Tab-separated table of C-alpha atoms in Angstrom:
chain	number	residue	atom	x	y	z
X	162	MET	CA	2.121	-17.507	-9.158
X	163	ARG	CA	3.421	-17.018	-5.564
X	164	PRO	CA	0.931	-16.936	-2.636
X	165	LEU	CA	-0.495	-13.570	-1.571
X	166	MET	CA	1.159	-11.497	-4.233
X	167	THR	CA	0.228	-7.793	-4.138
X	168	THR	CA	-0.953	-5.463	-6.832
X	169	ALA	CA	-3.243	-2.450	-7.375
X	170	VAL	CA	-6.501	-2.206	-9.377
X	171	GLY	CA	-5.148	0.450	-11.775
X	172	SER	CA	-5.628	4.120	-11.088
X	173	TYR	CA	-3.659	6.343	-8.655
X	174	PRO	CA	-4.414	9.945	-7.772
X	175	LYS	CA	-2.825	12.612	-9.945
X	176	PRO	CA	-0.305	14.909	-8.275
X	177	LYS	CA	-1.235	18.522	-8.056
X	178	TYR	CA	1.125	19.420	-10.987
X	179	ILE	CA	-0.774	17.130	-13.347
X	180	LEU	CA	-4.196	18.544	-12.371
X	181	GLU	CA	-2.910	22.069	-12.896
X	182	ALA	CA	-1.403	21.120	-16.215
X	183	ARG	CA	-4.591	19.490	-17.454
X	184	SER	CA	-6.459	22.733	-16.621
X	185	LYS	CA	-3.884	24.747	-18.601
X	186	VAL	CA	-4.317	22.418	-21.603
X	187	ALA	CA	-8.071	22.881	-21.486
X	188	ARG	CA	-7.546	26.702	-21.484
X	189	GLY	CA	-5.032	26.558	-24.310
X	190	GLN	CA	-2.176	27.658	-22.020
X	191	MET	CA	-0.123	24.509	-22.350
X	192	SER	CA	0.440	22.018	-25.202
X	193	ARG	CA	-0.571	18.426	-25.089
X	194	GLN	CA	3.085	17.502	-25.608
X	195	GLU	CA	4.164	19.398	-22.497
X	196	LEU	CA	1.423	17.558	-20.517
X	197	GLU	CA	2.589	14.261	-21.740
X	198	VAL	CA	6.073	14.972	-20.251
X	199	LEU	CA	4.531	15.564	-16.883
X	200	GLU	CA	2.311	12.432	-17.202
X	201	LYS	CA	5.479	10.387	-17.689
X	202	GLN	CA	7.146	12.115	-14.797
X	203	ALA	CA	4.089	11.224	-12.529
X	204	THR	CA	4.064	7.619	-13.882
X	205	LYS	CA	7.747	7.249	-12.977
X	206	GLU	CA	7.098	8.579	-9.409
X	207	TRP	CA	4.338	5.988	-8.926
X	208	ILE	CA	6.512	3.214	-10.184
X	209	GLN	CA	9.301	4.281	-7.811
X	210	PHE	CA	6.771	4.195	-4.924
X	211	GLN	CA	5.457	0.746	-5.774
X	212	GLU	CA	9.036	-0.533	-5.899
X	213	GLU	CA	9.762	1.134	-2.591
X	214	ILE	CA	6.953	-0.620	-0.775
X	215	GLY	CA	7.465	-3.987	-2.699
X	216	LEU	CA	4.334	-4.344	-4.816
X	217	ASP	CA	4.632	-7.533	-6.849
X	218	ILE	CA	2.561	-6.647	-9.989
X	219	MET	CA	2.618	-2.975	-10.830
X	220	VAL	CA	0.277	-0.600	-12.595
X	221	ASP	CA	1.074	2.640	-14.439
X	222	GLY	CA	-1.413	4.605	-12.362
X	223	GLU	CA	-3.324	5.949	-15.369
X	224	GLN	CA	-1.909	9.488	-15.042
X	225	TYR	CA	-2.726	10.073	-18.690
X	226	ARG	CA	-6.385	9.151	-18.403
X	227	GLY	CA	-9.392	11.099	-17.353
X	228	ASP	CA	-12.439	8.811	-17.248
X	229	MET	CA	-11.758	5.127	-17.833
X	230	VAL	CA	-14.399	4.912	-20.618
X	231	THR	CA	-14.007	8.398	-22.201
X	232	TYR	CA	-10.276	7.859	-22.575
X	233	PHE	CA	-10.833	4.926	-24.898
X	234	ALA	CA	-13.796	6.484	-26.739
X	235	GLU	CA	-11.669	9.588	-27.464
X	236	ASN	CA	-9.106	7.374	-29.144
X	237	LEU	CA	-11.520	5.297	-31.232
X	238	GLN	CA	-13.286	5.986	-34.474
X	239	GLY	CA	-17.088	5.911	-34.275
X	240	PHE	CA	-17.561	7.881	-30.989
X	241	ALA	CA	-18.386	11.472	-30.277
X	242	ILE	CA	-18.087	12.952	-26.709
X	243	SER	CA	-20.957	14.603	-24.904
X	244	GLY	CA	-20.909	17.364	-22.432
X	245	LEU	CA	-20.545	16.566	-18.648
X	246	VAL	CA	-22.808	13.879	-17.248
X	247	ARG	CA	-23.070	13.151	-13.525
X	248	SER	CA	-21.530	9.874	-12.520
X	249	TYR	CA	-22.120	9.821	-8.797
X	250	GLY	CA	-21.887	12.372	-5.933
X	251	ASN	CA	-20.175	15.364	-7.283
X	252	ARG	CA	-18.179	13.505	-9.975
X	253	TYR	CA	-18.861	14.021	-13.666
X	254	TYR	CA	-17.512	12.611	-16.880
X	255	ARG	CA	-17.926	13.373	-20.622
X	256	LYS	CA	-20.151	10.560	-21.766
X	257	PRO	CA	-19.224	9.014	-25.120
X	258	ILE	CA	-21.838	8.671	-27.916
X	259	ALA	CA	-21.654	5.834	-30.449
X	260	ILE	CA	-22.272	7.452	-33.828
X	261	GLY	CA	-20.780	4.893	-36.245
X	262	PRO	CA	-18.744	1.708	-36.591
X	263	ILE	CA	-16.130	1.347	-33.817
X	264	ARG	CA	-12.602	1.029	-34.991
X	265	ARG	CA	-9.107	1.665	-33.708
X	266	LYS	CA	-7.079	4.537	-35.064
X	267	GLY	CA	-4.066	2.783	-33.778
X	268	SER	CA	-2.891	1.182	-30.576
X	269	ILE	CA	-4.155	3.152	-27.595
X	270	THR	CA	-2.320	1.842	-24.538
X	271	LEU	CA	0.908	0.288	-26.047
X	272	GLY	CA	3.167	3.392	-25.867
X	273	MET	CA	2.538	4.020	-22.202
X	274	PHE	CA	2.799	0.362	-21.318
X	275	LEU	CA	6.200	0.126	-22.974
X	276	TYR	CA	7.382	3.293	-21.233
X	277	THR	CA	6.138	2.067	-17.819
X	278	GLN	CA	7.591	-1.427	-18.210
X	279	SER	CA	10.992	0.123	-19.094
X	280	LEU	CA	11.018	1.716	-15.589
X	281	THR	CA	10.936	-1.540	-13.694
X	282	GLN	CA	11.993	-5.228	-13.797
X	283	ARG	CA	8.703	-6.184	-12.114
X	284	PRO	CA	5.684	-6.965	-14.302
X	285	VAL	CA	3.385	-4.071	-15.264
X	286	LYS	CA	-0.219	-4.871	-15.963
X	287	GLY	CA	-1.736	-3.979	-19.347
X	288	MET	CA	-4.921	-2.011	-18.382
X	289	LEU	CA	-8.021	-1.921	-20.630
X	290	THR	CA	-11.639	-1.060	-20.089
X	291	GLY	CA	-14.007	-3.871	-20.907
X	292	PRO	CA	-16.542	-3.829	-23.806
X	293	TYR	CA	-19.567	-4.228	-21.639
X	294	THR	CA	-18.680	-1.261	-19.443
X	295	ILE	CA	-17.783	0.976	-22.413
X	296	CYS	CA	-21.246	0.238	-23.895
X	297	ASP	CA	-23.135	0.652	-20.592
X	298	TRP	CA	-21.500	4.000	-19.818
X	299	SER	CA	-22.101	5.405	-23.279
X	300	PHE	CA	-25.000	6.699	-25.332
X	301	ASN	CA	-25.942	4.716	-28.391
X	302	ASP	CA	-27.028	6.623	-31.500
X	303	TYR	CA	-25.943	4.039	-34.077
X	304	PHE	CA	-26.253	0.316	-33.126
X	305	LYS	CA	-29.490	-1.524	-33.437
X	306	SER	CA	-28.958	-3.362	-30.127
X	307	ARG	CA	-26.825	-3.369	-27.047
X	308	GLU	CA	-25.386	-6.705	-28.006
X	309	GLU	CA	-24.266	-5.403	-31.390
X	310	PHE	CA	-22.639	-2.427	-29.659
X	311	VAL	CA	-20.891	-4.547	-27.043
X	312	MET	CA	-19.621	-7.171	-29.468
X	313	GLU	CA	-18.141	-4.585	-31.795
X	314	ILE	CA	-16.238	-3.015	-28.910
X	315	ALA	CA	-15.051	-6.504	-27.857
X	316	GLN	CA	-13.239	-6.887	-31.190
X	317	VAL	CA	-11.410	-3.628	-30.567
X	318	VAL	CA	-10.478	-4.591	-27.020
X	319	HIS	CA	-9.076	-7.881	-28.284
X	320	GLN	CA	-6.895	-6.119	-30.753
X	321	GLU	CA	-5.551	-3.844	-28.057
X	322	ALA	CA	-4.923	-6.855	-25.764
X	323	LEU	CA	-3.005	-8.649	-28.555
X	324	ASP	CA	-0.802	-5.549	-28.910
X	325	LEU	CA	0.035	-5.604	-25.244
X	326	GLU	CA	0.766	-9.307	-25.164
X	327	ARG	CA	3.137	-9.060	-28.174
X	328	ALA	CA	4.885	-6.254	-26.288
X	329	GLY	CA	5.567	-8.511	-23.320
X	330	ALA	CA	2.592	-7.918	-20.960
X	331	GLN	CA	2.441	-10.904	-18.597
X	332	TYR	CA	-0.832	-9.651	-17.073
X	333	ILE	CA	-3.671	-8.044	-18.939
X	334	GLN	CA	-6.660	-6.614	-16.992
X	335	ILE	CA	-9.959	-5.838	-18.708
X	336	ASP	CA	-12.040	-3.869	-16.242
X	337	GLU	CA	-15.832	-4.470	-16.127
X	338	PRO	CA	-17.099	-2.480	-13.243
X	339	ALA	CA	-20.622	-2.262	-14.787
X	340	VAL	CA	-21.202	-6.005	-14.808
X	341	SER	CA	-22.423	-6.268	-11.191
X	342	THR	CA	-24.948	-3.533	-11.600
X	343	ARG	CA	-26.812	-5.298	-14.436
X	344	PRO	CA	-26.726	-9.023	-13.533
X	345	ASP	CA	-29.513	-9.661	-16.045
X	346	GLU	CA	-26.975	-8.929	-18.796
X	347	ILE	CA	-24.184	-11.013	-17.451
X	348	ASP	CA	-24.483	-13.489	-20.285
X	349	LEU	CA	-23.650	-10.741	-22.728
X	350	ALA	CA	-20.668	-9.573	-20.666
X	351	ILE	CA	-19.319	-13.054	-20.557
X	352	LYS	CA	-19.717	-13.503	-24.288
X	353	ALA	CA	-17.927	-10.216	-24.949
X	354	MET	CA	-15.105	-11.021	-22.611
X	355	GLY	CA	-14.644	-14.290	-24.451
X	356	VAL	CA	-13.960	-12.387	-27.589
X	357	ALA	CA	-11.711	-9.909	-25.829
X	358	THR	CA	-9.497	-12.574	-24.257
X	359	GLN	CA	-9.618	-15.178	-27.086
X	360	GLY	CA	-6.203	-16.792	-27.693
X	361	LEU	CA	-4.316	-14.747	-25.058
X	362	LYS	CA	-1.463	-16.470	-23.309
X	363	ALA	CA	-0.952	-13.662	-20.756
X	364	THR	CA	-2.708	-14.044	-17.312
X	365	THR	CA	-6.078	-12.337	-17.779
X	366	ILE	CA	-7.910	-10.453	-15.044
X	367	THR	CA	-11.128	-8.558	-14.712
X	368	HIS	CA	-12.002	-6.125	-11.976
X	369	ILE	CA	-15.692	-5.943	-11.010
X	370	CYS	CA	-17.004	-3.417	-8.605
X	371	TYR	CA	-19.285	-4.337	-5.707
X	372	GLY	CA	-22.940	-4.742	-6.692
X	373	ASP	CA	-25.646	-7.300	-6.838
X	374	PHE	CA	-23.381	-10.363	-6.393
X	375	ASN	CA	-26.188	-12.391	-4.830
X	376	THR	CA	-27.703	-12.491	-8.373
X	377	ALA	CA	-24.492	-12.499	-10.393
X	378	TYR	CA	-22.688	-15.297	-8.453
X	379	PRO	CA	-21.838	-18.072	-9.216
X	380	ARG	CA	-22.401	-17.108	-12.869
X	381	LEU	CA	-19.411	-14.770	-12.499
X	382	LEU	CA	-17.137	-17.804	-12.376
X	383	ASP	CA	-17.907	-18.349	-16.090
X	384	MET	CA	-16.164	-15.076	-16.904
X	385	PRO	CA	-13.368	-16.190	-19.310
X	386	VAL	CA	-10.444	-14.760	-17.404
X	387	ASP	CA	-7.867	-16.313	-14.991
X	388	ILE	CA	-8.386	-13.941	-12.180
X	389	LEU	CA	-11.415	-12.097	-10.669
X	390	ASP	CA	-10.576	-8.922	-8.846
X	391	LEU	CA	-13.325	-8.021	-6.391
X	392	GLU	CA	-14.124	-5.352	-3.812
X	393	MET	CA	-14.387	-6.819	-0.352
X	394	ALA	CA	-13.414	-4.201	2.277
X	395	ASN	CA	-16.224	-1.867	1.309
X	396	SER	CA	-18.795	-4.503	1.827
X	397	ASN	CA	-17.289	-5.942	5.060
X	398	TYR	CA	-16.329	-9.200	3.220
X	399	ASP	CA	-20.017	-10.290	2.997
X	400	MET	CA	-19.394	-11.797	-0.459
X	401	LEU	CA	-17.366	-14.545	1.224
X	402	GLU	CA	-20.604	-16.060	2.433
X	403	LEU	CA	-21.499	-16.725	-1.245
X	404	PHE	CA	-18.183	-18.510	-1.642
X	405	LYS	CA	-18.937	-20.780	1.310
X	406	ARG	CA	-22.195	-21.828	-0.425
X	407	HIS	CA	-20.650	-22.208	-3.880
X	408	PRO	CA	-16.867	-22.577	-3.939
X	409	PHE	CA	-14.828	-19.914	-5.655
X	410	THR	CA	-12.938	-21.751	-8.340
X	411	LYS	CA	-10.726	-19.100	-9.963
X	412	ILE	CA	-7.862	-17.041	-8.697
X	413	LEU	CA	-9.087	-14.203	-6.537
X	414	THR	CA	-7.638	-10.727	-6.040
X	415	VAL	CA	-9.224	-9.454	-2.854
X	416	GLY	CA	-9.700	-5.751	-2.102
X	417	VAL	CA	-8.569	-5.138	1.459
X	418	VAL	CA	-8.552	-1.370	1.844
X	419	ASP	CA	-11.623	0.761	1.142
X	420	VAL	CA	-11.121	3.418	-1.520
X	421	HIS	CA	-14.412	5.071	-0.787
X	422	ASN	CA	-13.399	6.784	2.401
X	423	HIS	CA	-10.492	8.863	3.683
X	424	ALA	CA	-9.703	6.755	6.770
X	425	ILE	CA	-6.466	4.861	6.769
X	426	GLU	CA	-7.037	1.225	7.861
X	427	SER	CA	-4.769	-0.347	10.540
X	428	VAL	CA	-2.511	-3.268	9.785
X	429	ALA	CA	-4.643	-5.352	12.120
X	430	GLN	CA	-7.828	-4.552	10.189
X	431	VAL	CA	-6.298	-5.564	6.857
X	432	LYS	CA	-4.810	-8.725	8.327
X	433	GLU	CA	-8.208	-9.720	9.638
X	434	GLY	CA	-9.643	-9.282	6.137
X	435	ILE	CA	-6.965	-11.361	4.570
X	436	TYR	CA	-7.386	-14.168	7.154
X	437	HIS	CA	-11.142	-14.079	6.693
X	438	THR	CA	-10.664	-14.549	2.883
X	439	LEU	CA	-8.150	-17.381	3.485
X	440	GLU	CA	-11.047	-19.349	5.125
X	441	VAL	CA	-12.506	-19.923	1.627
X	442	VAL	CA	-9.650	-19.258	-0.907
X	443	PRO	CA	-6.201	-20.863	-0.352
X	444	PRO	CA	-3.065	-18.582	-0.379
X	445	GLU	CA	-1.788	-19.978	-3.710
X	446	ARG	CA	-4.982	-18.723	-5.370
X	447	LEU	CA	-5.134	-15.346	-3.606
X	448	LEU	CA	-3.711	-11.931	-4.515
X	449	VAL	CA	-4.229	-8.762	-2.458
X	450	ASP	CA	-4.956	-5.110	-3.565
X	451	ALA	CA	-7.164	-2.131	-2.764
X	452	ASP	CA	-10.966	-2.340	-3.318
X	453	CYS	CA	-10.842	-0.311	-6.541
X	454	GLY	CA	-8.762	2.345	-8.282
X	455	LEU	CA	-7.299	4.902	-5.829
X	456	LYS	CA	-7.683	8.039	-8.064
X	457	THR	CA	-10.374	9.458	-5.829
X	458	ARG	CA	-8.116	9.589	-2.707
X	459	THR	CA	-5.304	12.112	-2.210
X	460	VAL	CA	-1.774	11.095	-3.034
X	461	GLU	CA	-0.938	10.897	0.681
X	462	GLU	CA	-4.039	8.703	1.451
X	463	ALA	CA	-3.360	6.355	-1.418
X	464	LYS	CA	0.222	5.816	-0.361
X	465	ALA	CA	-0.765	5.277	3.247
X	466	LYS	CA	-3.400	2.708	2.339
X	467	LEU	CA	-0.962	0.784	0.131
X	468	ARG	CA	1.730	0.834	2.777
X	469	VAL	CA	-0.711	-0.614	5.334
X	470	MET	CA	-1.823	-3.235	2.824
X	471	GLN	CA	1.790	-4.253	2.071
X	472	GLN	CA	2.817	-4.448	5.678
X	473	ALA	CA	-0.275	-6.620	6.514
X	474	VAL	CA	0.518	-9.028	3.731
X	475	LYS	CA	4.124	-9.236	4.870
X	476	GLU	CA	3.020	-10.114	8.336
X	477	VAL	CA	0.476	-12.663	7.215
X	478	LYS	CA	3.086	-14.377	5.040
X	479	ARG	CA	5.543	-14.512	7.915
X	480	GLU	CA	2.958	-15.993	10.259
X	481	LEU	CA	1.896	-18.599	7.721
X	482	ASN	CA	5.482	-19.485	6.707
X	483	LEU	CA	4.966	-18.244	3.179
X	484	GLU	CA	7.828	-15.788	3.059
X	485	GLY	CA	10.155	-18.115	1.054
X	486	ASP	CA	7.468	-18.794	-1.641
């Protein structure tokens, strides 16, 4: 892995034509097949943008997904979907309800991965939601315990990951944003991730949103993945103080632009964050991306933030003589 490679967490904002089309599908004015054509068009546009700015490891942008948990629940046996539940602010999602054994109806993400990878010679990440987060963001009307629920989902996620690896995925990311909000259950999350990643030869990643890292760290280092992708810009890089007290031993993907506000960072701001991180993690174990998925920003904001990020990395690599790596 080259020093200071760039990537994205996963989601990009949907263009206006996708949002309008999804509304038409909900009203019965457009078929699901017509929407899928537009989702592929938007995916292609995002791949072209990522190639234009020079992103090293690409994502499909999740143009075909609504909520990251509900999307998987809708495509699995054993779930029903509730009405709208408030997530945060004015954002809502349809919360899944476990009503029976969780099983796959078939591969969920393979088709879009194959399509997206066919658009570029650069690696595209396989993108999955982790078993702990799916459990934590769902209602349970079937399982006797949270552990039973989580571990059953872990088997399903593992099957999906194997499909992606067999299809050529070099990187498989299993997102666990809920882990940092419940550090008392980190042992369960680690156990489930062990099942989900068992036997994988692809580079494995988990993205964990900012939360109570003072409690969760350094136990997070026991998460059985190769790379931890962590928010930093939103918290002013205060997590790095934990790394100074207990060295960070994995590969780190550091979030350097804040996806929670509309401001566009300057190149100088992003470079400062990268250099700050390099004080505790060497460049050969450091990747760079945004704090989290960019789907809550506008298309213009997301592109501007990624352009600034890419320019900042380019300048840091030049200043550190890493351009030829």
